[in-house]
Coordinates of C-alpha atoms and ligand atoms in Angstrom, one line a residue:
M65 CA -27.0 149.6 -33.8
T66 CA -27.6 147.1 -36.7
S67 CA -24.8 146.4 -39.0
F68 CA -26.7 148.4 -41.6
E69 CA -26.9 151.4 -39.4
A70 CA -23.2 151.1 -38.6
R71 CA -22.2 150.9 -42.2
L72 CA -24.6 153.9 -43.2
K73 CA -22.9 155.9 -40.4
E74 CA -19.4 154.8 -41.6
A75 CA -20.3 155.9 -45.2
A76 CA -21.6 159.1 -43.9
T77 CA -18.4 159.9 -42.1
A78 CA -16.2 158.8 -45.0
T79 CA -18.3 161.0 -47.4
E80 CA -18.2 164.0 -45.2
R81 CA -14.3 163.7 -45.0
A82 CA -14.0 163.1 -48.7
L83 CA -16.3 166.1 -49.5
D84 CA -14.4 168.3 -47.2
Q85 CA -11.2 167.4 -48.9
L86 CA -12.5 167.5 -52.5
L87 CA -14.7 170.7 -52.3
P88 CA -12.9 174.0 -53.1
T89 CA -12.2 176.2 -50.1
R90 CA -12.4 180.0 -49.6
E91 CA -8.7 180.2 -50.3
Q92 CA -9.0 178.6 -53.7
V93 CA -12.2 180.2 -55.3
P94 CA -14.3 183.2 -54.7
P95 CA -15.1 182.9 -50.9
R96 CA -19.0 183.3 -51.4
I97 CA -19.2 180.3 -53.8
A98 CA -16.9 178.1 -51.7
E99 CA -19.1 178.8 -48.6
A100 CA -22.4 178.2 -50.4
V101 CA -21.1 175.0 -52.0
R102 CA -20.0 173.7 -48.6
Y103 CA -23.2 174.9 -46.9
A104 CA -25.1 172.8 -49.5
A105 CA -23.0 169.6 -49.3
L106 CA -21.6 169.4 -45.9
G107 CA -23.1 168.6 -42.5
G108 CA -26.4 166.9 -43.4
G109 CA -28.3 164.2 -45.2
K110 CA -28.4 160.5 -44.8
R111 CA -25.6 160.0 -47.5
F112 CA -27.6 157.1 -48.8
R113 CA -26.2 157.2 -52.3
P114 CA -22.6 157.1 -51.1
F115 CA -23.4 154.1 -48.8
L116 CA -24.8 152.3 -52.0
V117 CA -21.6 153.1 -53.9
I118 CA -19.4 151.8 -51.1
E119 CA -21.5 148.7 -50.3
A120 CA -22.0 147.7 -54.0
A121 CA -18.1 148.0 -54.2
R122 CA -17.7 145.9 -51.1
L123 CA -20.1 143.3 -52.4
L124 CA -18.2 142.9 -55.6
G125 CA -14.7 142.8 -54.0
G126 CA -13.8 146.4 -55.0
D127 CA -11.5 148.7 -53.0
V128 CA -13.8 150.3 -50.5
H129 CA -11.5 153.1 -49.6
A130 CA -11.2 154.1 -53.4
A131 CA -14.9 154.2 -53.5
H132 CA -15.1 157.2 -51.2
A133 CA -14.2 159.8 -53.9
V134 CA -16.8 158.2 -56.3
A135 CA -19.3 158.3 -53.4
A136 CA -18.6 162.0 -52.8
A137 CA -19.0 162.8 -56.5
I138 CA -22.4 161.2 -56.7
E139 CA -23.4 163.0 -53.5
C140 CA -22.3 166.3 -55.0
V141 CA -24.9 165.7 -57.9
H142 CA -27.6 164.8 -55.4
C143 CA -26.8 168.0 -53.4
Y144 CA -26.9 170.1 -56.6
S145 CA -30.4 168.5 -57.4
L146 CA -31.6 169.5 -54.0
V147 CA -30.3 173.0 -54.2
H148 CA -31.9 173.7 -57.5
D149 CA -35.2 171.8 -56.7
D150 CA -35.6 174.0 -53.6
L151 CA -35.4 177.2 -55.9
P152 CA -38.5 179.4 -56.1
A153 CA -38.7 178.5 -59.8
M154 CA -39.1 174.7 -59.0
D155 CA -40.4 173.5 -55.6
D156 CA -39.9 176.8 -53.7
D157 CA -38.8 175.3 -50.3
D158 CA -37.5 177.3 -47.3
M159 CA -36.1 174.3 -45.4
R160 CA -33.9 171.4 -46.3
R161 CA -32.1 168.9 -44.0
G162 CA -33.6 170.9 -41.1
R163 CA -32.1 174.2 -42.0
P164 CA -32.7 177.0 -44.5
T165 CA -32.3 176.2 -48.1
V166 CA -29.3 177.6 -49.9
H167 CA -31.2 180.4 -51.6
K168 CA -32.7 181.4 -48.2
A169 CA -29.2 181.3 -46.5
Y170 CA -27.6 183.2 -49.4
D171 CA -29.7 184.3 -52.4
E172 CA -31.1 182.8 -55.6
A173 CA -28.2 183.6 -57.9
T174 CA -25.8 182.1 -55.4
A175 CA -27.9 179.0 -55.1
I176 CA -28.0 178.5 -58.8
L177 CA -24.3 178.9 -59.0
A178 CA -23.6 176.7 -56.0
G179 CA -25.7 173.9 -57.8
D180 CA -23.8 174.4 -61.0
A181 CA -20.4 174.2 -59.1
L182 CA -21.5 171.0 -57.3
L183 CA -22.5 169.4 -60.6
T184 CA -19.3 170.4 -62.2
V185 CA -16.9 169.3 -59.4
A186 CA -18.6 165.9 -59.4
F187 CA -17.2 165.3 -62.9
E188 CA -13.9 166.8 -62.0
I189 CA -13.7 164.2 -59.2
L190 CA -14.6 161.3 -61.4
G191 CA -12.1 162.4 -64.0
S192 CA -9.3 162.5 -61.5
E193 CA -7.0 159.7 -60.2
R194 CA -8.7 160.1 -56.8
A195 CA -11.8 158.3 -58.3
H196 CA -9.8 155.4 -59.9
P197 CA -6.2 154.6 -61.2
D198 CA -7.6 153.1 -64.4
P199 CA -8.7 155.8 -66.9
S200 CA -11.1 153.4 -68.7
V201 CA -12.9 152.8 -65.3
R202 CA -13.0 156.7 -64.9
A203 CA -14.5 157.2 -68.3
D204 CA -17.2 154.5 -67.5
L205 CA -18.0 156.3 -64.3
V206 CA -18.3 159.7 -66.0
V207 CA -20.7 158.2 -68.6
C208 CA -22.7 156.3 -65.9
L209 CA -23.2 159.5 -63.8
A210 CA -23.8 161.8 -66.7
R211 CA -26.6 159.6 -68.2
A212 CA -28.2 159.2 -64.7
A213 CA -28.1 163.1 -64.0
G214 CA -28.9 164.4 -67.4
S215 CA -32.1 164.8 -69.6
G216 CA -32.5 161.1 -70.0
G217 CA -32.4 160.7 -66.1
M218 CA -32.8 163.2 -63.3
V219 CA -33.1 166.4 -65.3
G220 CA -35.6 164.7 -67.7
G221 CA -37.6 163.4 -64.8
Q222 CA -37.7 166.8 -63.1
M223 CA -39.0 168.2 -66.4
L224 CA -41.7 165.7 -66.6
D225 CA -42.6 166.6 -62.9
L226 CA -42.9 170.3 -63.6
E227 CA -45.0 169.4 -66.6
A228 CA -47.3 167.2 -64.5
E229 CA -47.9 170.0 -62.0
S230 CA -49.7 172.0 -64.7
A231 CA -51.7 169.0 -65.8
P232 CA -52.1 166.7 -62.7
G233 CA -55.2 164.9 -64.0
E234 CA -53.5 163.5 -67.0
R235 CA -50.9 161.4 -65.2
S236 CA -51.3 157.5 -65.5
E237 CA -49.6 155.0 -63.2
A238 CA -47.0 154.2 -66.0
G239 CA -46.4 157.9 -66.4
I240 CA -45.7 158.5 -62.8
V241 CA -43.5 155.3 -62.6
R242 CA -41.4 156.6 -65.5
L243 CA -41.1 160.1 -64.1
Q244 CA -40.0 158.8 -60.7
A245 CA -37.6 156.2 -62.3
M246 CA -35.9 159.2 -64.0
K247 CA -36.0 161.8 -61.3
T248 CA -35.1 159.8 -58.3
G249 CA -34.4 156.2 -59.4
A250 CA -31.6 157.0 -62.0
L251 CA -29.1 158.5 -59.5
I252 CA -29.8 155.7 -56.9
A253 CA -29.3 153.0 -59.7
A254 CA -26.2 154.8 -60.9
S255 CA -24.8 154.7 -57.3
C256 CA -25.1 150.9 -57.2
E257 CA -23.8 150.6 -60.8
A258 CA -20.8 152.9 -60.0
G259 CA -19.8 150.5 -57.2
A260 CA -19.9 147.7 -59.7
I261 CA -17.8 149.7 -62.2
L262 CA -15.1 150.7 -59.8
S263 CA -14.8 147.1 -58.8
H264 CA -14.1 146.0 -62.4
A265 CA -17.1 143.8 -62.2
E266 CA -18.4 141.9 -65.2
E267 CA -21.4 143.2 -67.1
M268 CA -23.8 140.7 -65.5
H269 CA -22.9 142.0 -62.0
R270 CA -23.1 145.6 -63.2
A271 CA -26.6 145.1 -64.6
R272 CA -27.7 143.2 -61.5
L273 CA -26.6 146.0 -59.2
K274 CA -28.2 148.6 -61.4
R275 CA -31.5 146.7 -61.3
F276 CA -31.3 146.5 -57.5
G277 CA -30.8 150.2 -57.5
E278 CA -33.8 150.8 -59.8
L279 CA -36.0 148.8 -57.6
I280 CA -34.9 150.5 -54.4
G281 CA -35.1 153.9 -56.2
A282 CA -38.7 153.2 -56.9
A283 CA -39.2 152.2 -53.3
F284 CA -37.4 155.3 -52.1
Q285 CA -39.8 157.6 -54.1
L286 CA -42.8 155.7 -53.0
A287 CA -41.7 156.0 -49.3
D288 CA -41.1 159.8 -50.0
D289 CA -44.6 160.1 -51.3
L290 CA -46.1 158.4 -48.2
L291 CA -44.0 160.6 -46.0
D292 CA -45.5 163.6 -47.7
V293 CA -48.9 162.3 -46.6
D294 CA -48.0 160.7 -43.1
G295 CA -44.7 162.2 -42.1
S296 CA -44.0 165.0 -39.5
E297 CA -42.2 168.0 -40.7
T298 CA -39.8 167.8 -37.9
D299 CA -38.8 164.2 -38.7
V300 CA -38.6 164.8 -42.5
G301 CA -36.6 168.1 -42.2
K302 CA -38.6 169.8 -44.9
R303 CA -42.3 170.9 -45.6
T304 CA -44.7 168.0 -45.9
G305 CA -48.2 167.8 -47.4
K306 CA -47.1 169.8 -50.3
D307 CA -47.9 167.3 -53.1
A308 CA -51.6 167.3 -52.0
A309 CA -51.6 171.1 -51.6
R310 CA -50.4 171.5 -55.3
G311 CA -52.7 168.7 -56.5
K312 CA -49.6 166.9 -57.7
A313 CA -50.2 163.4 -58.9
T314 CA -48.2 160.6 -57.0
L315 CA -48.8 156.9 -56.8
V316 CA -50.2 157.6 -53.4
S317 CA -52.8 160.1 -54.7
L318 CA -53.6 157.9 -57.7
K319 CA -53.7 154.4 -56.1
G320 CA -54.1 155.1 -52.3
A321 CA -51.8 154.8 -49.3
D322 CA -52.6 151.1 -48.6
W323 CA -51.8 150.2 -52.3
A324 CA -48.5 152.1 -51.9
R325 CA -47.5 150.4 -48.7
H326 CA -48.2 147.0 -50.2
R327 CA -46.2 147.9 -53.3
L328 CA -43.4 149.2 -51.3
Q329 CA -43.1 145.7 -49.7
Q330 CA -43.1 144.1 -53.2
L331 CA -40.4 146.3 -54.3
V332 CA -38.2 145.5 -51.3
E333 CA -38.7 141.8 -51.9
E334 CA -37.9 142.0 -55.5
A335 CA -34.8 144.0 -54.7
A336 CA -33.7 141.5 -52.3
D337 CA -34.3 138.6 -54.9
T338 CA -32.1 140.4 -57.4
L339 CA -29.1 139.9 -55.0
D340 CA -29.9 136.3 -54.2
M341 CA -26.7 134.9 -56.0
Y342 CA -24.5 136.9 -53.5
G343 CA -25.7 134.8 -50.6
E344 CA -24.9 136.2 -47.0
A345 CA -22.9 139.0 -48.5
K346 CA -26.1 140.7 -49.8
G347 CA -27.3 141.3 -46.2
V348 CA -26.4 145.0 -45.7
L349 CA -27.9 145.9 -49.1
V350 CA -31.0 144.1 -48.4
D351 CA -31.3 145.8 -45.1
A352 CA -30.8 149.0 -46.9
A353 CA -33.8 148.2 -49.1
R354 CA -35.8 147.5 -45.9
F355 CA -34.6 150.8 -44.4
V356 CA -35.8 152.7 -47.6
A357 CA -39.3 151.3 -47.2
A358 CA -39.5 152.0 -43.4
R359 CA -37.7 155.4 -43.4
K360 CA -39.2 158.3 -41.5
A361 CA -36.9 161.1 -42.9
Ligands
GRG524 C1 -33.3 170.2 -60.1 C2 -32.3 168.8 -62.0 C3 -33.1 168.9 -60.7 C4 -33.5 167.8 -60.2 C5 -34.2 167.7 -59.0 C6 -34.1 164.7 -56.9 C7 -34.8 165.9 -57.3 C8 -34.7 166.2 -58.8 C9 -35.5 166.6 -56.6 C10 -35.6 166.3 -55.2 C11 -37.1 166.3 -54.8 C12 -37.4 165.3 -54.0 C13 -37.6 165.6 -52.5 C14 -37.5 164.0 -54.4 C15 -37.9 162.9 -53.5 C16 -36.8 161.9 -53.3 C17 -35.6 162.5 -52.9 C18 -34.5 162.7 -53.8 C19 -35.5 163.0 -51.6 C20 -34.3 163.5 -51.0 O1 -33.2 162.5 -50.9 P1 -32.7 162.0 -49.5 O2 -33.9 161.6 -48.7 O3 -32.1 163.3 -48.8 O4 -31.6 161.0 -49.7 P2 -30.8 163.6 -47.9 O5 -31.1 164.9 -47.4 O6 -30.9 162.6 -46.9 O7 -29.6 163.5 -48.8

């Protein structure tokens, strides 16, 4: 196992534990919503965003243990986005993380509520002392995540994506890059930035980590588009080939798979360059950028 794989596994274990502690239980809230929230958030996923929070904090000398609650909060927002994205009104998917989507395992209304509950609990976590003892750091974390998740970030990107589906021919390269930066990149960039925020890092480091996140976010989405073309459904854990089936414009459909593979490598190199000033310590995050480009799931 490479040190990157070991750290990803470590982050996944820590996130699973933090989520289990932080998410409401059947005893605390109506049992069906507790179960659906836990079904959506526990026991699956790469936990890549939590890994980024933890490793960005480690790079900048922050308290890695304290990063776990922040990592869990960001994962809650990610899980909410997946639950809502899978709904019939959006991507209409039956499988996610290799098992039935929340609206299939429960029902649509429960899936909507589970997504709402996950989004809300994320901010409850960030506002609590579990996230950070310093209230001004907590406020910065809340604003950072809200901007990334809201209409100027993930929600806005999803809106553009839905609009693009009804007019696929009208998408330019710049339009797709913007859409993807908002839909996928913003939360990945916020994960890196959050690690810097909770480490009390100076603005320059915060901006640098955010930029690194934007670049690997772009790589992440490009790899996802390539997986939709090349990937096996068993590896990916969800339906593949759906972009083409829907005539959805992606950088792969617009510029071709070879162009996309080349661009992916460029993005990884640019991301690595962004962290040059940290010397050897940047290694795990650079490996993460390579993992994003090479991923099969
Ligand atoms: C519904 C507001 C709202 C937003 C949805 C992120 C998103 C926006 C939709 C997900 C659609 C999608 C498959 C995008 C491609 C990139 C992506 C986010 C893949 C899933 O993330 P992974 O691979 O998933 O990190 P795991 O399961 O490993 O956590």
